[in-house]
Short mmCIF file of C-alpha atoms in Angstrom, two decimals:
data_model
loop_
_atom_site.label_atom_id
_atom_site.label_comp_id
_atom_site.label_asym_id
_atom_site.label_seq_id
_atom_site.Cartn_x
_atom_site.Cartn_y
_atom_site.Cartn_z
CA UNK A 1 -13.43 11.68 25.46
CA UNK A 2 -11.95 10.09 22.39
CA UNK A 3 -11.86 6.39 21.58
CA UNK A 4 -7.63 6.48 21.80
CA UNK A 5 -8.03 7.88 25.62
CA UNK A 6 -10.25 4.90 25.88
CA UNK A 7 -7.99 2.09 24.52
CA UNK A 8 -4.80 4.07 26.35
CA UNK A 9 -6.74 3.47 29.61
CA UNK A 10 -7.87 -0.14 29.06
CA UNK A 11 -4.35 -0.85 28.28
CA UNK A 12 -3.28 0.37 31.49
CA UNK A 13 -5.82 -1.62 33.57
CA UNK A 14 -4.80 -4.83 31.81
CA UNK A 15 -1.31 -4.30 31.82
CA UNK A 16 -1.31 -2.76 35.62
CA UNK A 17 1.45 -0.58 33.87
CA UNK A 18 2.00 2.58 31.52
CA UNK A 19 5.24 1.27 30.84
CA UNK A 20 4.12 -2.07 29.63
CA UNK A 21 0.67 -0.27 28.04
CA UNK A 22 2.92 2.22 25.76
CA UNK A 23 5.21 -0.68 24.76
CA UNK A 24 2.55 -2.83 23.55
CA UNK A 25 0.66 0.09 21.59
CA UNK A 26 3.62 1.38 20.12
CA UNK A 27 3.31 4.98 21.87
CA UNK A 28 5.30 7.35 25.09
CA UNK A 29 4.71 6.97 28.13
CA UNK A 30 3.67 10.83 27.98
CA UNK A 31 0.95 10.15 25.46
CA UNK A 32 -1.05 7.74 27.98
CA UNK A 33 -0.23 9.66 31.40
CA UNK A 34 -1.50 12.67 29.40
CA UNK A 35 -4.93 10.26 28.25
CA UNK A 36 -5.58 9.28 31.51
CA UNK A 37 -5.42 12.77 33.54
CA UNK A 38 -7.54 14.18 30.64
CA UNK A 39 -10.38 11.40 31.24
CA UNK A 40 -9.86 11.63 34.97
CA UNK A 41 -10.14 15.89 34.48
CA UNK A 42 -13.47 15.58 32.10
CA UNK A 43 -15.30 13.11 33.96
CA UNK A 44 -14.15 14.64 37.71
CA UNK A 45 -12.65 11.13 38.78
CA UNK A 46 -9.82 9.61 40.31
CA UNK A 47 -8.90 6.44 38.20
CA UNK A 48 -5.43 4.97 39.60
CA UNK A 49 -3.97 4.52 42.70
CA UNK A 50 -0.24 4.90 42.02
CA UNK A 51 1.82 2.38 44.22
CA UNK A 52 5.46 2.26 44.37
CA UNK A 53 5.68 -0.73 41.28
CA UNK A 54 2.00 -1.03 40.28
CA UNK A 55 -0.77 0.89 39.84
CA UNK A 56 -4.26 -0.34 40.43
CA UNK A 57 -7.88 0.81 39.78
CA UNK A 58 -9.82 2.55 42.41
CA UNK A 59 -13.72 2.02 42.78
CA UNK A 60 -14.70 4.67 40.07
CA UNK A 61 -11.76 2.98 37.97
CA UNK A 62 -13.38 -0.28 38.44
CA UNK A 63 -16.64 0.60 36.95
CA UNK A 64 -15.36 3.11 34.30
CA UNK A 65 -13.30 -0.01 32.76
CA UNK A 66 -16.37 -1.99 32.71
CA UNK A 67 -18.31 1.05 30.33
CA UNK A 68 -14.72 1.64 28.37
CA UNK A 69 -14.32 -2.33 27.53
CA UNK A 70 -17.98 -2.60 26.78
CA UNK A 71 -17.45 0.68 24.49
CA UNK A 72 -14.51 -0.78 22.62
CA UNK A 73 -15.80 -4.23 21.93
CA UNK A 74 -18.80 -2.29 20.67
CA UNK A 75 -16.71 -0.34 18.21
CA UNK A 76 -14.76 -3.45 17.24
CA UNK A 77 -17.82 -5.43 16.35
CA UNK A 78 -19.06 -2.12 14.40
CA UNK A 79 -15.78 -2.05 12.35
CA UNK A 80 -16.21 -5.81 11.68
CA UNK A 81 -19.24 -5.84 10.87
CA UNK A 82 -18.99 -3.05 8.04
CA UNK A 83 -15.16 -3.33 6.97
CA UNK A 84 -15.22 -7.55 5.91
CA UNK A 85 -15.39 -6.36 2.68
CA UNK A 86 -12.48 -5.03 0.67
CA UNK A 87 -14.29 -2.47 -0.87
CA UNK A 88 -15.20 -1.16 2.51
CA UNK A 89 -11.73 -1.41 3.94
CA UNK A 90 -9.16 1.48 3.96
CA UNK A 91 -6.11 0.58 2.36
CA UNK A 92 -2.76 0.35 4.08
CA UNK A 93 -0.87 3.04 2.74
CA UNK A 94 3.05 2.19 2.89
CA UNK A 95 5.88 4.15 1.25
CA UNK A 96 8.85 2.81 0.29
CA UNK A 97 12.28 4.31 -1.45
CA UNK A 98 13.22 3.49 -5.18
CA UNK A 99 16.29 1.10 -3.93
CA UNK A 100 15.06 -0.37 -1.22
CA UNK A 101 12.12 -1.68 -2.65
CA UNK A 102 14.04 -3.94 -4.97
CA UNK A 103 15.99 -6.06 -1.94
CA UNK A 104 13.00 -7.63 -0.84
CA UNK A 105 9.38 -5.83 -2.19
CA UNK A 106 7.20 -6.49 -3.50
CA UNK A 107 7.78 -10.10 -2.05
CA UNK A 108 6.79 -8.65 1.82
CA UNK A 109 3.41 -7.04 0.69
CA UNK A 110 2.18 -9.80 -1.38
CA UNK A 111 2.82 -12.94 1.44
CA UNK A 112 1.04 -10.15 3.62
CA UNK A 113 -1.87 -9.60 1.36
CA UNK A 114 -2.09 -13.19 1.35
CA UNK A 115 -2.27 -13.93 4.49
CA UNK A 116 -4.39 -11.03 6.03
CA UNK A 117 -6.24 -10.17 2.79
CA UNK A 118 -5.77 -6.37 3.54
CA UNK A 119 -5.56 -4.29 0.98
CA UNK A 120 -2.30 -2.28 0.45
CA UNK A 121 -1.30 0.86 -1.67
CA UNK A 122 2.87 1.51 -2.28
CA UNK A 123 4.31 4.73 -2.56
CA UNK A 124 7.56 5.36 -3.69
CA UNK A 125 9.03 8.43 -1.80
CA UNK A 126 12.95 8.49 -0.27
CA UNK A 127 13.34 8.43 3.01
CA UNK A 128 13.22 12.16 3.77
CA UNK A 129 9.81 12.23 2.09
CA UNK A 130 7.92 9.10 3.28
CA UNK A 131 8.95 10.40 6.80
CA UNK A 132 7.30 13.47 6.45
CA UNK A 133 3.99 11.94 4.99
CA UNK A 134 3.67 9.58 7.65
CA UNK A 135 4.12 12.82 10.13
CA UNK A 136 1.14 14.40 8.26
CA UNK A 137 -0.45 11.07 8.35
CA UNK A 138 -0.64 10.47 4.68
CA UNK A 139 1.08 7.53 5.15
CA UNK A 140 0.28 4.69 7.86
CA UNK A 141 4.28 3.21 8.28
CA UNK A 142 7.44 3.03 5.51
CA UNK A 143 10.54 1.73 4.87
CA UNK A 144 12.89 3.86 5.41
CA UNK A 145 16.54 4.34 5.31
CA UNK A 146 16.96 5.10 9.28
CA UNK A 147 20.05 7.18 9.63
CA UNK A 148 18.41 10.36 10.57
CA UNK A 149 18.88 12.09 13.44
CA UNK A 150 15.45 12.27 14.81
CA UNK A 151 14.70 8.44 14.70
CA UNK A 152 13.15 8.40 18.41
CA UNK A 153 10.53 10.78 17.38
CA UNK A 154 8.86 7.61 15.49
CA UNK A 155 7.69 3.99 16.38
CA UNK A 156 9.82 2.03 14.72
CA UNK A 157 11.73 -1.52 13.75
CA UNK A 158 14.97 -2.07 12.34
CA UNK A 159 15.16 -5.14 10.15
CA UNK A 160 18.54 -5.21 8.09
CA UNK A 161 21.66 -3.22 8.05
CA UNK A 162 23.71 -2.64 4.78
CA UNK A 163 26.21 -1.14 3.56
CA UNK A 164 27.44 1.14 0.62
CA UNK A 165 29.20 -0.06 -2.77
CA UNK A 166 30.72 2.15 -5.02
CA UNK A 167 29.46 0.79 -8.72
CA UNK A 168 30.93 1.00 -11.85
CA UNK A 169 30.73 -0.67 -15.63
CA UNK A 170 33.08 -3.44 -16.74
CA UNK A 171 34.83 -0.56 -18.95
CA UNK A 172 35.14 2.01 -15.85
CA UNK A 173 38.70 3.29 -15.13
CA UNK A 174 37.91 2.04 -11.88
CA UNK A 175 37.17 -1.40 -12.29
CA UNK A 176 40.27 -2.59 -11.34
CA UNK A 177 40.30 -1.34 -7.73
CA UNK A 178 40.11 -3.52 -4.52
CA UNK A 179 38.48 0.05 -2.89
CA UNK A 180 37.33 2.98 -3.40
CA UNK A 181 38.13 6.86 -0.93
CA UNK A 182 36.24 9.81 -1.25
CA UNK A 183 39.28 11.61 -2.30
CA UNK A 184 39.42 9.31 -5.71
CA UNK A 185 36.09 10.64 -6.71
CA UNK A 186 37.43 14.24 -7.10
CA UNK A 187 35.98 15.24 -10.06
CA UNK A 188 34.72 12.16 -10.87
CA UNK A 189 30.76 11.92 -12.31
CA UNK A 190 28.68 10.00 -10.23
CA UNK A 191 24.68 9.20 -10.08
CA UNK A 192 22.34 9.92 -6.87
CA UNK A 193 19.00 9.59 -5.99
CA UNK A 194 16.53 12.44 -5.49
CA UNK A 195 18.06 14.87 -2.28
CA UNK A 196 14.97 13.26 -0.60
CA UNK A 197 17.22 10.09 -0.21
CA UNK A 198 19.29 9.22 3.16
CA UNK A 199 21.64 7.96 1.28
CA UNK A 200 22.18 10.88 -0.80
CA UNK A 201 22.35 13.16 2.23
CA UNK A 202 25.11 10.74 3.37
CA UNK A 203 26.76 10.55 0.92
CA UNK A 204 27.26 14.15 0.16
CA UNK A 205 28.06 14.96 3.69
CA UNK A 206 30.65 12.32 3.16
CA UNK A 207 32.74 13.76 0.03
CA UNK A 208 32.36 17.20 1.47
CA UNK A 209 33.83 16.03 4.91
CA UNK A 210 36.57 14.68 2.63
CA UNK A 211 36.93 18.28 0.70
CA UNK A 212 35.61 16.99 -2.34
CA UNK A 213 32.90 18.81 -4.09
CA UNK A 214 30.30 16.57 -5.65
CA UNK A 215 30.24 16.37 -9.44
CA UNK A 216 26.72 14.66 -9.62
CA UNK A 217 26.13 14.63 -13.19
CA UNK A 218 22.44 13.40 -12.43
CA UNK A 219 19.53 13.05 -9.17
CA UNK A 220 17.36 10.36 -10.20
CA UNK A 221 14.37 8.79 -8.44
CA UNK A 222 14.71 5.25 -10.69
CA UNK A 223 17.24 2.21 -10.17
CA UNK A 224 17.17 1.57 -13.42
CA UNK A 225 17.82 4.99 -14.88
CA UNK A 226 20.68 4.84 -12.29
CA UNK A 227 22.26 1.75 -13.33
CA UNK A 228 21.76 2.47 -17.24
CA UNK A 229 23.92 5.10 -16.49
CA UNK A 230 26.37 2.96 -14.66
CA UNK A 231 26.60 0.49 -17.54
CA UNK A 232 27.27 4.12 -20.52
CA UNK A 233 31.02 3.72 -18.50
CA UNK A 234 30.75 7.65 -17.82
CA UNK A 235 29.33 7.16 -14.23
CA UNK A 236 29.88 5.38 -11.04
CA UNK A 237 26.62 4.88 -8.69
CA UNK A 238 26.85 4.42 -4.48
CA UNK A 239 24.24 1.13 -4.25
CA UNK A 240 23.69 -0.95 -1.11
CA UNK A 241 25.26 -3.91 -1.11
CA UNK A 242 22.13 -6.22 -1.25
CA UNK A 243 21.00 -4.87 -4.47
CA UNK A 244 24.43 -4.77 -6.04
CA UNK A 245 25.15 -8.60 -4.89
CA UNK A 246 22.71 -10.02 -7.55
CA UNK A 247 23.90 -11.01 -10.76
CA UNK A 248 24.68 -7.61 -12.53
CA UNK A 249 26.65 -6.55 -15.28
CA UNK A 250 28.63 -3.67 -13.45
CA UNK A 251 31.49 -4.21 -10.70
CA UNK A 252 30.41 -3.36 -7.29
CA UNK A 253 33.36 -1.58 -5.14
CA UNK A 254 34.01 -1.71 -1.67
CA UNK A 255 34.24 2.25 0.31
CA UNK A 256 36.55 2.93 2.55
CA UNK A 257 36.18 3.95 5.24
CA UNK A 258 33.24 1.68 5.26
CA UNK A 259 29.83 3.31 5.13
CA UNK A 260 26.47 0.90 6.51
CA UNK A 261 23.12 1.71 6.76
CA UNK A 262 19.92 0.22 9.07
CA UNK A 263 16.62 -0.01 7.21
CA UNK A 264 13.64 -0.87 8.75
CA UNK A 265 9.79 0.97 9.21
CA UNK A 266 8.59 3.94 10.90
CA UNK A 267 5.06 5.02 11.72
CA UNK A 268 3.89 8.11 13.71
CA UNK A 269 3.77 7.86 17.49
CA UNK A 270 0.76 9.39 19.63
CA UNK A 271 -1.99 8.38 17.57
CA UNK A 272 -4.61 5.64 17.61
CA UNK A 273 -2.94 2.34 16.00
CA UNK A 274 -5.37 1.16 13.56
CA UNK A 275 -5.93 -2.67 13.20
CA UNK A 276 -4.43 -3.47 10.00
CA UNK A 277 -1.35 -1.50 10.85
CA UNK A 278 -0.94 -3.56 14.29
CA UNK A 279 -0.98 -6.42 11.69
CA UNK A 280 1.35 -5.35 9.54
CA UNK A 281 4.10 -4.52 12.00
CA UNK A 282 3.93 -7.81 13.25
CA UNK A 283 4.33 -9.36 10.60
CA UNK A 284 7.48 -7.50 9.71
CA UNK A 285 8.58 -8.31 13.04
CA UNK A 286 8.22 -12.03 12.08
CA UNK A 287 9.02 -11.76 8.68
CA UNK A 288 12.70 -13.52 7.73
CA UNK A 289 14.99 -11.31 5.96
CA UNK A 290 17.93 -13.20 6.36
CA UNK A 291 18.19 -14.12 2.56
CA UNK A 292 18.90 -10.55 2.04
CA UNK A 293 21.56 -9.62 3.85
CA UNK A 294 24.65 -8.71 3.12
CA UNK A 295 27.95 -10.17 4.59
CA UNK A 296 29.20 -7.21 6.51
#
């Protein structure tokens, strides 16, 4: 018996649903149904009757809630009792990718320090990376570049979409243009993030598909490395729109065909939720982004 199979089952007696239980702790259906039998298998009891819409407790059920609530509201006043302090309190550990962090952190972790006083630590990791470390749980949720292909195998919430500039000096041969193909960056040097980017992986994938071979003349985990090299004239740079919009002293280019991107934050799915994390996900949910979005 594990505190998780505990809170799974709870969650199913107040909800009188796994459906509506897995929604509201972020995790499958699977992951409780799989709980549940494992209690019921242990402690040689039959929990649930299983009606056609609802399920319900049976006798045993009844009076194994009453010893699981009273077990979790133990635990809960344990954790408040010793974690008030910040030096007690585990950080939230959040990872976040060079670019994205510039649209709108660290503005989102400090109104959330402020008003839930939990301590955070950022890591900057692409995409590719942070998804990874939040697999081997060495992060608790980051932003993330969402255009990979194995997106339902995470909780997660999308909160913008963007899309892809093409970004060049003043003194760029390029400048001039209205738009920008694959097929006029033959040959042409451009700047990418670290192959641990979604965006890089894109857009590779999308000058090969064109027959282009990339001539990246540098991978670089740092915005402003990148856009140094932007404003030398010997580069171009794919940026999301967002970041390119604000006052810069570059030209920002248009792709076509038009590339866009969601963004949003992933954490790891089948595992105990842990308070500040629950926190933190609604307040993304609630938290306004509209003054960073692009006009698509």
């Amino acid at each position: 018996m594990t505190l998780t199979q505990l809170e799974y089952f709870c969650a199913v007696c107040r909800y009188h649903s796994i459906t509506r239980a897995a929604d509201a702790l972020y995790v499958s259906q699977p992951t409780i149904s799989t709980s549940i039998r494992d209690l019921e298998k242990e402690f040689h009891l039959k929990l649930f009757h299983h009606g056609k819409n609802r399920i319900s407790l049976t006798k045993d059920g009844e009076a194994f809630y009453q010893k699981a609530e009273y077990i979790l509201k133990q635990t809960q006043e344990l954790y408040t009792d010793f974690s008030n302090s910040a030096e007690n309190r585990h950080p939230l550990r959040i990872g976040i990718p060079p670019m994205i962090s510039t649209v709108f952190f660290p503005r989102v972790t400090d109104q959330f320090q402020k008003e839930y006083a939990i301590p955070i630590q950022l890591f900057e990791y692409g995409s590719l990376r942070a998804r990874t470390l939040v697999d081997s749980e060495q992060l608790d949720v980051a932003m993330a570049n969402m255009d990979f292909y194995n997106l339902d195998k995470y909780n997660h919430y999308v909160m913008m979409e963007d899309r892809y500039v093409y970004c060049v000096s003043r003194t760029h041969r390029y400048a001039g243009e209205t738009e920008i193909t694959m097929e006029m960056l033959k040959d042409e040097p451009v700047i990418l993030f670290n192959t641990d980017s979604v965006q890089t992986q894109t857009v590779i994938t999308c000058l090969r598909s064109a027959g282009i071979t990339p001539n990246v003349h540098m991978y670089c985990s740092q915005l402003t490395t990148v856009l140094n090299f932007v404003r030398s004239g010997r580069c171009g740079a794919f940026l999301y729109s967002s970041i390119a919009a604000n006052p810069r002293d570059f030209i920002e280019i248009p792709v076509t065909p038009e590339i866009t991107s969601k963004f949003g934050i992933i954490w790891k799915r089948g595992i105990f939720i842990p308070d500040q994390l629950t926190k933190f996900v609604i307040f993304i949910k609630a938290y306004d982004v509209t003054p960073y979005l692009p006009a698509l």
